[in-house]
mmCIF file of C-alpha atoms in Angstrom:
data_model
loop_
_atom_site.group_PDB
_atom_site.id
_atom_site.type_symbol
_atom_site.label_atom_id
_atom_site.label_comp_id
_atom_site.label_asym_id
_atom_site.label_seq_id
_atom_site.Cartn_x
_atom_site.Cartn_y
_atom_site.Cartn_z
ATOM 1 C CA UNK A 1 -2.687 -9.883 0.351
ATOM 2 C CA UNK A 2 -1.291 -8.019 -2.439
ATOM 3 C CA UNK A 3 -3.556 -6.932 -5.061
ATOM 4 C CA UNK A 4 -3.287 -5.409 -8.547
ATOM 5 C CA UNK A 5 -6.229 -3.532 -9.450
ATOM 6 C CA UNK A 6 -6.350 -3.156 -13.689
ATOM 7 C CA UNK A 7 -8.454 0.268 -14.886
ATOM 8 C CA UNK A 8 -8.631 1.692 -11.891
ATOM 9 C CA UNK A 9 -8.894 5.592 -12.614
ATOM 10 C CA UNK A 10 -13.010 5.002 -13.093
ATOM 11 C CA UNK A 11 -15.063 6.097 -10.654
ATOM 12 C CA UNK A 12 -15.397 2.146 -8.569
ATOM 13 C CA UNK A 13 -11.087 2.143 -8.589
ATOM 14 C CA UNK A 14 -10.940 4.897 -6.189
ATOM 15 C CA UNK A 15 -13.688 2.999 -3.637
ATOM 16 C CA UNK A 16 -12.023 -0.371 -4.229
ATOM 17 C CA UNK A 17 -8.462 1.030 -3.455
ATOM 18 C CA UNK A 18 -9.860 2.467 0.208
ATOM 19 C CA UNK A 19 -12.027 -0.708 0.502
ATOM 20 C CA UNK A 20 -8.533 -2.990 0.315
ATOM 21 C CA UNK A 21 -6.013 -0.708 1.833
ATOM 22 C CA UNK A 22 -8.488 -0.186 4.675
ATOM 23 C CA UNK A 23 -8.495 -4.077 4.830
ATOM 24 C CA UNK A 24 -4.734 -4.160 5.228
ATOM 25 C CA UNK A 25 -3.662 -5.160 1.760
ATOM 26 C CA UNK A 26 -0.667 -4.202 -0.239
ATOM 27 C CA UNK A 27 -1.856 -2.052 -3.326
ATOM 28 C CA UNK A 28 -1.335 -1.460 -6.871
ATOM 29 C CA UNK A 29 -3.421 0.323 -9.590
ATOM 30 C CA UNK A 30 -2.751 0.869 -13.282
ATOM 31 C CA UNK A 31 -4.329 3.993 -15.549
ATOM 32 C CA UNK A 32 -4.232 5.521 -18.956
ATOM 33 C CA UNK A 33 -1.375 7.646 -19.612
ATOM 34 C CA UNK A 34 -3.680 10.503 -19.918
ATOM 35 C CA UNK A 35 -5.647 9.472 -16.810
ATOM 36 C CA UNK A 36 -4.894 10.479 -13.347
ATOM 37 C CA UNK A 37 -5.278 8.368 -10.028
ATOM 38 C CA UNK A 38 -5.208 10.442 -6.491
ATOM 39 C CA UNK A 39 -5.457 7.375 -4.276
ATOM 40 C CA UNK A 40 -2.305 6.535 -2.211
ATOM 41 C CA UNK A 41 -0.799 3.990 -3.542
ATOM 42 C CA UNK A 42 1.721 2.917 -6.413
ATOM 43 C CA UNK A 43 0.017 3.789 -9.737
ATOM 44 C CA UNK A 44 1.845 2.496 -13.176
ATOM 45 C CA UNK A 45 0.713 3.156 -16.067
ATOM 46 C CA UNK A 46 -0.776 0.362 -18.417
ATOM 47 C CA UNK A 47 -2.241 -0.315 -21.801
ATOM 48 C CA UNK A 48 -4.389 -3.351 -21.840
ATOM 49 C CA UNK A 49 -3.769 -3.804 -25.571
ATOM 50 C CA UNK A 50 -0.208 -4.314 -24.957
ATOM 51 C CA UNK A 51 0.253 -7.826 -23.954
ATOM 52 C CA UNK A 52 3.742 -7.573 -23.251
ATOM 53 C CA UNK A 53 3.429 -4.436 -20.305
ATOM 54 C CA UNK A 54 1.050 -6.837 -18.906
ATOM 55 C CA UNK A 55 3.525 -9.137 -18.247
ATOM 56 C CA UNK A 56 5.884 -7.238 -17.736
ATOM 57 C CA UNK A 57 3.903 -5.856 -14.837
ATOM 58 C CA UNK A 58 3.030 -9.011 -13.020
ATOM 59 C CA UNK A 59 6.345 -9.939 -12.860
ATOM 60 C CA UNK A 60 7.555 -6.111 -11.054
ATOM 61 C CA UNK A 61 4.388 -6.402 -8.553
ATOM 62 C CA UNK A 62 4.002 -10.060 -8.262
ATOM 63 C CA UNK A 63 0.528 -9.706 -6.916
ATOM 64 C CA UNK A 64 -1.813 -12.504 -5.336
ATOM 65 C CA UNK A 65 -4.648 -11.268 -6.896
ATOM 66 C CA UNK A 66 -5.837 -9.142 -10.046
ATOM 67 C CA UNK A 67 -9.090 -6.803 -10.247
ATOM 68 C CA UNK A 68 -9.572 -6.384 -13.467
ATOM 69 C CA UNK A 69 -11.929 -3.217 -13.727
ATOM 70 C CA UNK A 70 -10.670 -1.813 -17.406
ATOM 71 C CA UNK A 71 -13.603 -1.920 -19.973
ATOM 72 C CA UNK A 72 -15.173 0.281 -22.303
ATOM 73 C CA UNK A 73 -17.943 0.725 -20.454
ATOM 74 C CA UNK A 74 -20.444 2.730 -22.038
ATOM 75 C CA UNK A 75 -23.451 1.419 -23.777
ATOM 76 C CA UNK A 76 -23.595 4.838 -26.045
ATOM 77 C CA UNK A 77 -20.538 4.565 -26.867
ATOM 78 C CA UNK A 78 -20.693 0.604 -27.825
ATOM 79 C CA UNK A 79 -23.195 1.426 -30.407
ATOM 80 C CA UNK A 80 -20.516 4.208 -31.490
ATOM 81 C CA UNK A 81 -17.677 2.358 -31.592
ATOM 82 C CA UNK A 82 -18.177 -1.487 -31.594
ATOM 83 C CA UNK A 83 -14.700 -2.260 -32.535
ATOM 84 C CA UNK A 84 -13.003 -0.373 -29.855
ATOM 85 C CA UNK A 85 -15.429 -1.706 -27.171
ATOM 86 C CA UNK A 86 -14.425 -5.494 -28.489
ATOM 87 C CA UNK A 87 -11.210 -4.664 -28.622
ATOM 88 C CA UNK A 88 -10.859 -3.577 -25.234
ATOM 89 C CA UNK A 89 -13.510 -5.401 -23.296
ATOM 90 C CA UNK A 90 -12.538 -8.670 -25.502
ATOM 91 C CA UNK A 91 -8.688 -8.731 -26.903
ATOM 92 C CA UNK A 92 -7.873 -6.596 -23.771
ATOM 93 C CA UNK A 93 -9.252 -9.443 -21.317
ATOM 94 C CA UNK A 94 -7.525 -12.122 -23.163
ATOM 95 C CA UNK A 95 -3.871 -10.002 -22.974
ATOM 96 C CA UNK A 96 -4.806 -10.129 -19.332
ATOM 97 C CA UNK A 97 -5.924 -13.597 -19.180
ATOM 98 C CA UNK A 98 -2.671 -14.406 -21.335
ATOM 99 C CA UNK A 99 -0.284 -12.656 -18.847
ATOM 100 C CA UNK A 100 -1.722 -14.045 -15.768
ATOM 101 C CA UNK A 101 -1.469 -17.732 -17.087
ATOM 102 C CA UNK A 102 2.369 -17.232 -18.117
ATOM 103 C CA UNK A 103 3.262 -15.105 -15.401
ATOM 104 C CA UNK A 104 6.069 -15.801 -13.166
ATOM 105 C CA UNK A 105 4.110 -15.969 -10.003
ATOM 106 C CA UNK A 106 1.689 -19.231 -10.270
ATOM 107 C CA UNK A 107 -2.149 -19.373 -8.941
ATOM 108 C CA UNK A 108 -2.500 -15.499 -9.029
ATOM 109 C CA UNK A 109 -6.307 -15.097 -8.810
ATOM 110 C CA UNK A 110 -8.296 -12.862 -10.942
ATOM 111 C CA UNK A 111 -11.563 -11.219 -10.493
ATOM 112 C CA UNK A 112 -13.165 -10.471 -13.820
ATOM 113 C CA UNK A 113 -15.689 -7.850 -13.521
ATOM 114 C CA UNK A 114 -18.864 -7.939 -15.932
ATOM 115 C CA UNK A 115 -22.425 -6.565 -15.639
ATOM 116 C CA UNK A 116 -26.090 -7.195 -14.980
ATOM 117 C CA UNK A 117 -26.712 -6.500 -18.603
ATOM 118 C CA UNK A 118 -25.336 -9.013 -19.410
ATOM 119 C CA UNK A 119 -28.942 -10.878 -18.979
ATOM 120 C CA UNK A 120 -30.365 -8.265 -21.665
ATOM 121 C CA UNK A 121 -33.641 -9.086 -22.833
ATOM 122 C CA UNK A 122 -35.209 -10.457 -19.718
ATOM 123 C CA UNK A 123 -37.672 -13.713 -20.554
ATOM 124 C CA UNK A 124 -41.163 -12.738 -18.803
ATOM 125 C CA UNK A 125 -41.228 -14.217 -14.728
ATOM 126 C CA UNK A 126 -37.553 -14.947 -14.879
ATOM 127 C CA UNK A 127 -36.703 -11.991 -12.054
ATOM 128 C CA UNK A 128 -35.198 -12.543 -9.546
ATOM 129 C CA UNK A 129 -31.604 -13.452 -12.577
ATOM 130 C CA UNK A 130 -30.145 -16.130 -11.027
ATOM 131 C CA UNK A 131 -26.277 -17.124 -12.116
ATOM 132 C CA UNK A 132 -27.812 -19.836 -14.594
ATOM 133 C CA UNK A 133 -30.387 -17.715 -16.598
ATOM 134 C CA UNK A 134 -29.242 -17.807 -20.178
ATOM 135 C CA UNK A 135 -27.534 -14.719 -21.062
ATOM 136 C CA UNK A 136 -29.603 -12.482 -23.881
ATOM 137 C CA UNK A 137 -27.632 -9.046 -24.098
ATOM 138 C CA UNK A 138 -29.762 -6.587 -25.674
ATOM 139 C CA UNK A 139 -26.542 -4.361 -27.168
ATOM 140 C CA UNK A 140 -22.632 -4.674 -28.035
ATOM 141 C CA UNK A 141 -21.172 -3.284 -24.503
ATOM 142 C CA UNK A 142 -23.321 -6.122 -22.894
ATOM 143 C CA UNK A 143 -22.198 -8.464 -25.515
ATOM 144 C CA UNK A 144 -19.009 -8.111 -25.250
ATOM 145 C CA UNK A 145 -19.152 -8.467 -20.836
ATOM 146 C CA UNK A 146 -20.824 -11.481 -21.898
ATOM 147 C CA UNK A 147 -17.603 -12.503 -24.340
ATOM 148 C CA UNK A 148 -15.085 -11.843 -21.000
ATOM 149 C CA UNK A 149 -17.414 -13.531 -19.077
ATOM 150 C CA UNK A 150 -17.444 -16.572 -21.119
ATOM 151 C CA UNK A 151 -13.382 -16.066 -21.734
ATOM 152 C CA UNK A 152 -13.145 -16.511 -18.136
ATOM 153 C CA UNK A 153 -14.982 -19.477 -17.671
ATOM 154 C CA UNK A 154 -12.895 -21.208 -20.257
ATOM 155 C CA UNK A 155 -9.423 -20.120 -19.126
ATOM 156 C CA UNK A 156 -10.736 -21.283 -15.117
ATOM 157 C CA UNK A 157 -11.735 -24.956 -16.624
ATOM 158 C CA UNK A 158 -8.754 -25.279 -19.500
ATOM 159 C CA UNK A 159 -5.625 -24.177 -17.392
ATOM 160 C CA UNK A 160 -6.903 -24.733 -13.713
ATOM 161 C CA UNK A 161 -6.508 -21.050 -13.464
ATOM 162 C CA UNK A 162 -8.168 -19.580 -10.434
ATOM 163 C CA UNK A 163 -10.902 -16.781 -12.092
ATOM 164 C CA UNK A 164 -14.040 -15.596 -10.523
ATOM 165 C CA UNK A 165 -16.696 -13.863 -12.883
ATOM 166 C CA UNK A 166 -18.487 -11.280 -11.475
ATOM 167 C CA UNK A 167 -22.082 -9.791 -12.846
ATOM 168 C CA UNK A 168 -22.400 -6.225 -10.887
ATOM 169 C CA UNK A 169 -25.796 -4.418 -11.096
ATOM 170 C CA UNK A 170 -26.444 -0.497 -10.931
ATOM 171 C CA UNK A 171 -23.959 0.807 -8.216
ATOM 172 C CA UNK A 172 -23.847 4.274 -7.441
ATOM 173 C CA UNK A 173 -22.378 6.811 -4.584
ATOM 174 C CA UNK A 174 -20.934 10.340 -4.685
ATOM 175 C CA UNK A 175 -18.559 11.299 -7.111
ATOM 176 C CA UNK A 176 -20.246 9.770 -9.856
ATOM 177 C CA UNK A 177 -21.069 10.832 -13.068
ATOM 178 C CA UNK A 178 -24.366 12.485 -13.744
ATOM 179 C CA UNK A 179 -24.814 10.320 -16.976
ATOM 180 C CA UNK A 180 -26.194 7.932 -14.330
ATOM 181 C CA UNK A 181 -30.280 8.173 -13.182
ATOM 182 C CA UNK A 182 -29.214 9.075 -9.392
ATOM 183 C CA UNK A 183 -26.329 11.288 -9.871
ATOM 184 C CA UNK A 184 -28.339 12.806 -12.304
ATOM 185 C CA UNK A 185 -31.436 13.796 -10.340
ATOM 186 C CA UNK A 186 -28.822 15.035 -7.112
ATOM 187 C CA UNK A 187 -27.205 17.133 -9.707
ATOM 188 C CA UNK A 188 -30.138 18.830 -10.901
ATOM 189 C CA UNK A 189 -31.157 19.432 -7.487
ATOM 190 C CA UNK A 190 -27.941 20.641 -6.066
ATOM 191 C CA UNK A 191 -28.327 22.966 -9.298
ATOM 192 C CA UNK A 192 -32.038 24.366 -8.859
ATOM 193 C CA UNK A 193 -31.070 24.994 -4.974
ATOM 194 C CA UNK A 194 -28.075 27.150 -5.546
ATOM 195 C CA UNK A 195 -29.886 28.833 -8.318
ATOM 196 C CA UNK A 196 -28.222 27.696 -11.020
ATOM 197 C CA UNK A 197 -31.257 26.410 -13.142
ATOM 198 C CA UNK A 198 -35.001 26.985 -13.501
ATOM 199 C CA UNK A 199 -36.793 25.033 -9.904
ATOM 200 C CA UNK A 200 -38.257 22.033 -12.623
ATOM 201 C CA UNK A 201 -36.622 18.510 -12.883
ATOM 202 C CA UNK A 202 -35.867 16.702 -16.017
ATOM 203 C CA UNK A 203 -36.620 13.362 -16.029
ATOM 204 C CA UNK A 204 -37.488 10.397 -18.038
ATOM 205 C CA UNK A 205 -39.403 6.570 -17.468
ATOM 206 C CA UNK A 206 -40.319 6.587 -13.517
ATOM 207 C CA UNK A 207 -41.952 3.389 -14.073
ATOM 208 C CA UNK A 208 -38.901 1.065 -14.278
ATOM 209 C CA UNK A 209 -37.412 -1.246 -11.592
ATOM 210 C CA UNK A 210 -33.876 -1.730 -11.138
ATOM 211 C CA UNK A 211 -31.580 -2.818 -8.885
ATOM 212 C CA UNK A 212 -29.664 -0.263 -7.084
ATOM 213 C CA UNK A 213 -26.618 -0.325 -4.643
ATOM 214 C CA UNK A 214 -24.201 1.942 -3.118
ATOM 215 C CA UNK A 215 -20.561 1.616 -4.801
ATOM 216 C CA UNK A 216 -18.967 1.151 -0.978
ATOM 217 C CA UNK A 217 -21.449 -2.254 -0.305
ATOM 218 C CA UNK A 218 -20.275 -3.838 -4.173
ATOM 219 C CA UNK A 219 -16.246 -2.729 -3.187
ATOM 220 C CA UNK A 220 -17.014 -4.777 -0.078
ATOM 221 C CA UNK A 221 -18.452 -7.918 -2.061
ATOM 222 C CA UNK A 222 -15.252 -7.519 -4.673
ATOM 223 C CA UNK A 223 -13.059 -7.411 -1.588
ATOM 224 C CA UNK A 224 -14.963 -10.700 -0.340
ATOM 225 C CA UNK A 225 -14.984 -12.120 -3.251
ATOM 226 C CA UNK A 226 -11.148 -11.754 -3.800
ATOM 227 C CA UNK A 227 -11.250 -13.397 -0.251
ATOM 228 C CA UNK A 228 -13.679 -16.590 -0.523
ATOM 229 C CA UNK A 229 -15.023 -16.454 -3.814
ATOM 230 C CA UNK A 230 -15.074 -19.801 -5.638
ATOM 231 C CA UNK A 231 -13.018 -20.271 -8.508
ATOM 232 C CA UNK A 232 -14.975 -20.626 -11.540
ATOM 233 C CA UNK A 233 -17.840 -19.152 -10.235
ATOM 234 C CA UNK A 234 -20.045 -16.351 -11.276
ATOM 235 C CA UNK A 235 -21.254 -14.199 -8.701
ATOM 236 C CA UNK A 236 -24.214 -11.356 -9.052
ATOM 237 C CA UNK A 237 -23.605 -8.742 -7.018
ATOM 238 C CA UNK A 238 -26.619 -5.974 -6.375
ATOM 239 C CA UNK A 239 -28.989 -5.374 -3.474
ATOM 240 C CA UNK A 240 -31.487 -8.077 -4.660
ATOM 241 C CA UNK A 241 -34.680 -5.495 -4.369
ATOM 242 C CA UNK A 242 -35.493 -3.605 -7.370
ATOM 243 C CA UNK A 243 -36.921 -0.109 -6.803
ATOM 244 C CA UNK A 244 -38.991 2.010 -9.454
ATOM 245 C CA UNK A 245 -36.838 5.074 -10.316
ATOM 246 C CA UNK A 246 -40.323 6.851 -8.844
ATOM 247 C CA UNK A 247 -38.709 5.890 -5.369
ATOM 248 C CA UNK A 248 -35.359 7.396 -6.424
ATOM 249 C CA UNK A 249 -36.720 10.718 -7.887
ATOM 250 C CA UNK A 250 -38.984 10.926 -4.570
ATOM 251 C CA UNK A 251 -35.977 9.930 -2.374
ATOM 252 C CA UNK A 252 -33.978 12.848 -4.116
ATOM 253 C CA UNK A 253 -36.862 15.684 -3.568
ATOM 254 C CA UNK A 254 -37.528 14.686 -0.102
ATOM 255 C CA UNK A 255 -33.681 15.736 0.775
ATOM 256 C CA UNK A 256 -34.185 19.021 -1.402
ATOM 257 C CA UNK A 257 -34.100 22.542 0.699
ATOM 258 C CA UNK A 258 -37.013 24.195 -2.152
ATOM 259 C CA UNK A 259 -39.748 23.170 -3.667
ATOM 260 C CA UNK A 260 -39.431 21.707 -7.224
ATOM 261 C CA UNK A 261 -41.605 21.056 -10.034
ATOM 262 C CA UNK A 262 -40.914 17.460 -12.318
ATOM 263 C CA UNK A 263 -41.461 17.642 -15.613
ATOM 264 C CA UNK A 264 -41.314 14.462 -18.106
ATOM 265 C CA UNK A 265 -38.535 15.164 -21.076
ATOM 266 C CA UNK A 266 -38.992 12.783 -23.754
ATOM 267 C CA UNK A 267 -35.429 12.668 -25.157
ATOM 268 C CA UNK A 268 -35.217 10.905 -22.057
ATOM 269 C CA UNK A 269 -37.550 7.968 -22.442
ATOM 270 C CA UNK A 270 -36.899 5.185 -23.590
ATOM 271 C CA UNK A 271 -39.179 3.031 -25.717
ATOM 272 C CA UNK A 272 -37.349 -0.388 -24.910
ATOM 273 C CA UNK A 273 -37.178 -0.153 -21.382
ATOM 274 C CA UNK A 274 -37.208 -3.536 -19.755
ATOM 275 C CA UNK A 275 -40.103 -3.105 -16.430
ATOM 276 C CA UNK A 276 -38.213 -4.470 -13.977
ATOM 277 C CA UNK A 277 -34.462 -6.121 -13.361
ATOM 278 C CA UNK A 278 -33.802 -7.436 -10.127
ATOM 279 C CA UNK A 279 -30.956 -10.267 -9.163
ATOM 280 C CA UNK A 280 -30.692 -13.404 -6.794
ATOM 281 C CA UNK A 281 -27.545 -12.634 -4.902
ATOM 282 C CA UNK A 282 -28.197 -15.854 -2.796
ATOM 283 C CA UNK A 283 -25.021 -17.318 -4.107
ATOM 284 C CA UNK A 284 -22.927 -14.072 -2.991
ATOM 285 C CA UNK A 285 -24.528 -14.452 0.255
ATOM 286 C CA UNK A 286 -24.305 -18.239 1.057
ATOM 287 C CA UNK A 287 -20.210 -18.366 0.048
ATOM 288 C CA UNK A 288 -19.183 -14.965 1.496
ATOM 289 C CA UNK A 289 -21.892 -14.226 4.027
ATOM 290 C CA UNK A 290 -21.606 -10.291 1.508
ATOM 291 C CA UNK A 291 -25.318 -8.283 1.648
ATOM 292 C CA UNK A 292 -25.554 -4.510 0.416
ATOM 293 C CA UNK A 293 -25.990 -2.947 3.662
ATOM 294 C CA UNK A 294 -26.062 0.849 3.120
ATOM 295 C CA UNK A 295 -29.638 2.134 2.431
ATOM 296 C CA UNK A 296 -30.924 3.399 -0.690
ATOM 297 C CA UNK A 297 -31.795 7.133 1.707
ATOM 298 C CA UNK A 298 -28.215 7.141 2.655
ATOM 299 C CA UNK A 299 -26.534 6.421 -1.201
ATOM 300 C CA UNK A 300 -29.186 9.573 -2.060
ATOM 301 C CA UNK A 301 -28.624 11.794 0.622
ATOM 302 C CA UNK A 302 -24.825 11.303 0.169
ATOM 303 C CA UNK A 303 -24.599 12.138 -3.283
ATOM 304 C CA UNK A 304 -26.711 14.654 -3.094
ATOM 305 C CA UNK A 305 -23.942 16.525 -0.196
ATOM 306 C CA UNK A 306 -21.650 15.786 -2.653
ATOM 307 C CA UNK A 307 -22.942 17.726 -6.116
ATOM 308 C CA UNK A 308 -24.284 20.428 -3.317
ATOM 309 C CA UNK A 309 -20.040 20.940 -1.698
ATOM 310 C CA UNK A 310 -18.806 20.594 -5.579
ATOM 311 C CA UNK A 311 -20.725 23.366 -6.474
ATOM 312 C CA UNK A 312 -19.981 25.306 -3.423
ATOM 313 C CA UNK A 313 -16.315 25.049 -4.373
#
């Protein structure tokens, strides 16, 4: 196999490139100009916006299949800058759409990835989301995943083209970002135990559920799914068991080397918080036998290693 992996400079490209090159399959991964990739493998450089280097592209690598991981992926920023979100999470999947359906190389499959929130405002009893729950997204970064889902569907059933949608839930794992609830409270930790900040944790609503899985299971289901995924299909991909971020925040201190206080910081609440968001990945299972298999402890204890040896260095 020979794959093409589209955005892949964000913190899932580097997994997915060891997840597929650990598999055996021929490479490639396109960035920013002003983004860097230190995976080994060919790395061009590639605008989304531009329709043409799309093309252009395909036709030089010739892959079978296409990840496409580029997005604009922050909800912050969405509410910052709606126009730039649409036009990369919308115009930029229809270049790639475009490209793929007049590329050289026929029957190229593509793996559009979306999110969870996607579902948005969740109708009361309707966890655990299956596939068919109407879609309800709550702000413009989720409406616009819901757009290039949508896009997807109607390029797979108007040109026979062979597209599976994917709807990933929170994935996390070391090297991460500590704008995320996980990376955030091993950060924090990692800090208070060198002695870089006062022994008291910041934190905000303990009380919600979510759906949590470590970044190296999800690389295996996109790996599977690029594999025996069913074309025009929409997969969820998560663990399937909510957890209340309680769990995660105890998880955390139960790995720390001091004692350490937890304090509630209201900027960090937030008033809309949905209770609980959990997915049926029965249809994941039952067409690629794919389950998250790495426990919550281990995604935790691992990225807590990690902030500790960053901050060592």
């Amino acid at each position: 196999m020979k794959a093409l992996i589209i955005g892949a400079a964000g913190f899932v490209g580097g997994y997915l490139i060891r997840e597929l090159k650990a598999a055996e399959w021929e490479v490639h991964a396109t960035c920013l100009s002003n983004e860097k990739i230190n995976e080994d493998c060919p790395v061009h450089t590639l605008d989304i916006l531009q329709k043409d280097d799309i093309s252009a592209l395909l036709d030089e690598v010739s892959p079978d299949i296409v990840y496409h991981l580029a997005a604009q992926s922050s909800v912050s920023v969405s509410w910052k800058r709606p126009q730039l979100t649409a036009e990369i999470n919308v115009i930029g999947t229809i270049n790639v759409l475009e490209a793929v359906r007049e590329a050289q190389k026929k029957d190229i499959r593509v793996i559009l990835i979306g999110s969870g929130e996607e579902y948005g405002y969740i109708r009361e009893g309707a966890c655990p989301l299956s596939e068919s729950e109407p879609l309800n997204p709550g702000n413009i970064y989720a409406a616009t995943k819901a757009c290039q889902g949508m896009l997807g569907e109607i390029y797979s059933h108007a040109y026979k083209m062979d597209i599976v949608m994917v709807r990933a839930f929170n994935h996390s794992g070391p090297e991460q970002s500590d704008l995320f609830v996980i990376s955030d409270f091993c950060h924090q930790i990692a800090e208070i135990e060198k002695g870089l900040r006062e022994p008291v944790m910041s934190v905000g609503n303990l009380s919600a559920m979510r759906d949590f899985t470590d970044v190296r299971d999800v690389v295996r289901a996109y790996r599977l799914l690029g594999e025996k995924g069913k074309s025009g299909s929409v997969y969820n991909v998560g663990r399937g068991k909510a957890v209340s971020i309680q769990f995660i925040l105890d998880t955390a201190l139960s790995f720390a080397e001091c004692d350490i206080n937890v304090k509630q910081d209201p900027a960090r609440m937030r008033a809309s918080d949905i209770p609980i968001i959990e997915p049926d990945v029965s249809h994941i299972l039952a067409d690629t036998g794919w389950s998250a298999e790495i426990s919550m402890e281990q995604t935790v204890r691992d990225t807590l290693d990690c902030w500790r040896n960053k901050l060592m260095s």
